[in-house]
Short mmCIF file of C-alpha atoms in Angstrom, two decimals:
data_model
loop_
_atom_site.label_atom_id
_atom_site.label_comp_id
_atom_site.label_asym_id
_atom_site.label_seq_id
_atom_site.Cartn_x
_atom_site.Cartn_y
_atom_site.Cartn_z
CA UNK A 149 -34.46 237.71 183.66
CA UNK A 150 -35.95 240.83 180.54
CA UNK A 151 -37.69 237.41 178.78
CA UNK A 152 -39.60 236.88 181.98
CA UNK A 153 -40.24 240.39 182.27
CA UNK A 154 -41.56 240.07 178.63
CA UNK A 155 -43.69 237.04 179.35
CA UNK A 156 -45.87 238.71 182.20
CA UNK A 157 -46.13 242.19 180.58
CA UNK A 158 -47.64 240.39 177.37
CA UNK A 159 -50.15 237.99 179.79
CA UNK A 160 -50.86 241.02 181.36
CA UNK A 161 -51.59 242.69 177.99
CA UNK A 162 -53.45 239.74 176.39
CA UNK A 163 -55.45 239.46 179.63
CA UNK A 164 -56.22 242.77 180.69
CA UNK A 165 -57.41 243.70 176.53
CA UNK A 166 -59.56 240.74 176.20
CA UNK A 167 -60.93 238.81 178.98
CA UNK A 168 -61.09 241.32 182.26
CA UNK A 169 -63.59 241.56 183.97
CA UNK A 170 -62.69 242.57 187.33
CA UNK A 171 -59.22 243.94 189.27
CA UNK A 172 -58.51 244.14 193.12
CA UNK A 173 -56.55 243.29 195.84
CA UNK A 174 -57.25 239.60 197.31
CA UNK A 175 -57.75 238.59 201.40
CA UNK A 176 -55.43 239.30 203.84
CA UNK A 177 -55.76 235.44 204.70
CA UNK A 178 -54.85 235.04 201.46
CA UNK A 179 -52.52 236.92 201.00
CA UNK A 180 -50.52 235.43 204.41
CA UNK A 181 -50.67 232.12 202.68
CA UNK A 182 -49.21 232.64 199.14
CA UNK A 183 -46.12 235.10 201.24
CA UNK A 184 -46.03 231.92 202.83
CA UNK A 185 -45.96 229.69 200.42
CA UNK A 186 -43.27 231.57 198.53
CA UNK A 187 -41.20 232.07 200.99
CA UNK A 188 -41.36 227.81 201.20
CA UNK A 189 -40.28 228.26 197.43
CA UNK A 190 -37.44 230.67 198.21
CA UNK A 191 -35.67 228.44 201.16
CA UNK A 192 -31.99 228.21 200.37
CA UNK A 193 -32.34 230.94 197.46
CA UNK A 194 -31.05 233.01 200.38
CA UNK A 195 -35.01 235.31 199.35
CA UNK A 196 -37.96 235.94 202.35
CA UNK A 197 -40.06 238.45 201.39
CA UNK A 198 -42.60 240.33 203.56
CA UNK A 199 -45.96 240.67 203.00
CA UNK A 200 -46.21 245.38 201.99
CA UNK A 201 -50.09 246.00 202.04
CA UNK A 202 -49.31 249.51 200.95
CA UNK A 203 -48.28 247.16 197.18
CA UNK A 204 -51.38 246.28 196.81
CA UNK A 205 -52.01 249.53 196.17
CA UNK A 206 -49.35 250.77 194.22
CA UNK A 207 -50.05 247.49 192.10
CA UNK A 208 -54.29 247.73 191.76
CA UNK A 209 -52.93 250.92 190.27
CA UNK A 210 -50.43 249.92 187.81
CA UNK A 211 -52.80 247.23 186.33
CA UNK A 212 -55.39 250.05 186.25
CA UNK A 213 -53.10 252.43 183.65
CA UNK A 214 -51.26 249.86 181.60
CA UNK A 215 -54.57 247.97 181.18
CA UNK A 216 -55.75 250.80 179.83
CA UNK A 217 -52.13 253.06 177.61
CA UNK A 218 -50.68 249.68 177.38
CA UNK A 219 -47.71 251.73 178.48
CA UNK A 220 -45.17 250.58 181.43
CA UNK A 221 -43.77 253.47 182.16
CA UNK A 222 -46.88 255.24 182.29
CA UNK A 223 -48.28 252.62 184.43
CA UNK A 224 -44.69 252.75 186.58
CA UNK A 225 -45.14 256.71 187.25
CA UNK A 226 -48.68 256.28 188.26
CA UNK A 227 -48.01 253.74 190.62
CA UNK A 228 -44.81 256.47 192.04
CA UNK A 229 -42.94 252.98 191.26
CA UNK A 230 -39.61 252.70 189.22
CA UNK A 231 -37.94 250.01 187.13
CA UNK A 232 -34.91 250.20 189.81
CA UNK A 233 -36.54 248.96 192.48
CA UNK A 234 -39.42 247.52 191.31
CA UNK A 235 -41.23 243.90 189.13
CA UNK A 236 -44.40 243.21 188.15
CA UNK A 237 -44.79 239.44 188.15
CA UNK A 238 -47.71 237.27 187.33
CA UNK A 239 -49.27 233.83 187.85
CA UNK A 240 -52.04 231.45 185.92
CA UNK A 241 -51.90 228.64 188.42
CA UNK A 242 -55.23 228.00 189.01
CA UNK A 243 -55.45 224.47 190.78
CA UNK A 244 -53.67 225.52 193.97
CA UNK A 245 -52.36 228.69 195.90
CA UNK A 246 -49.25 226.51 196.41
CA UNK A 247 -48.67 226.24 192.06
CA UNK A 248 -49.12 229.98 192.04
CA UNK A 249 -46.57 230.49 194.80
CA UNK A 250 -44.10 228.33 192.42
CA UNK A 251 -43.88 230.32 189.51
CA UNK A 252 -43.99 233.62 191.73
CA UNK A 253 -41.27 232.52 193.92
CA UNK A 254 -39.30 231.03 190.70
CA UNK A 255 -39.81 234.70 188.69
CA UNK A 256 -37.80 236.28 192.26
CA UNK A 257 -35.39 233.50 191.68
CA UNK A 258 -34.52 234.42 188.38
CA UNK A 259 -34.14 238.21 189.26
CA UNK A 260 -32.06 237.84 191.42
CA UNK A 261 -30.16 235.01 189.83
CA UNK A 262 -29.92 237.25 186.62
CA UNK A 263 -29.79 241.16 187.85
CA UNK A 264 -28.50 239.90 191.65
CA UNK A 265 -31.32 242.56 192.66
CA UNK A 266 -32.65 240.47 196.15
CA UNK A 267 -36.24 240.73 196.60
CA UNK A 268 -37.83 242.25 200.34
CA UNK A 269 -41.48 242.91 200.55
CA UNK A 270 -44.34 241.93 198.38
CA UNK A 271 -48.07 243.19 196.94
CA UNK A 272 -50.87 241.16 195.46
CA UNK A 273 -53.91 242.70 193.28
CA UNK A 274 -55.76 239.27 190.82
CA UNK A 275 -57.85 239.88 188.48
CA UNK A 276 -60.89 237.39 187.43
CA UNK A 277 -60.94 236.30 183.86
CA UNK A 278 -64.30 235.94 181.83
CA UNK A 279 -62.89 231.91 180.93
CA UNK A 280 -63.31 231.53 184.89
CA UNK A 281 -59.80 231.74 185.31
CA UNK A 282 -57.45 233.77 187.25
CA UNK A 283 -54.24 235.83 187.13
CA UNK A 284 -52.15 237.00 190.67
CA UNK A 285 -50.64 239.49 190.26
CA UNK A 286 -47.09 240.29 192.37
CA UNK A 287 -45.45 243.73 192.84
CA UNK A 288 -41.94 242.59 194.40
CA UNK A 289 -39.90 245.46 196.08
CA UNK A 290 -35.75 245.33 195.83
CA UNK A 291 -33.30 246.33 197.95
#
């Protein structure tokens, strides 16, 4: 799981330091669709996440602090998070919401398989890259 987390942080570093043009929460419709698709992908794993808009706000703070400092610990502290109960994941799947859901569901499922932590809540933020691509970030809260 540390490999996936390090990949997400490396992706975040590259995206934020070189190509980020804007950052913010996503629309309520998109959040609902994405959460539904993630839950479809997680079917049979014993995991089901519910969307929590409060996590969006925490995630935007996390991204801003991490982008400016490169320090994950400082970003977690600034957003009121701890690594025991939260994780940040990213998807660069630009083709469909279904592709993004598959990537995020895979990361959530891998977390359960490696650490035993079960995701309960999820929030989102997105970034528009200079090259026109998008990154969807997910903040997951574990039970």
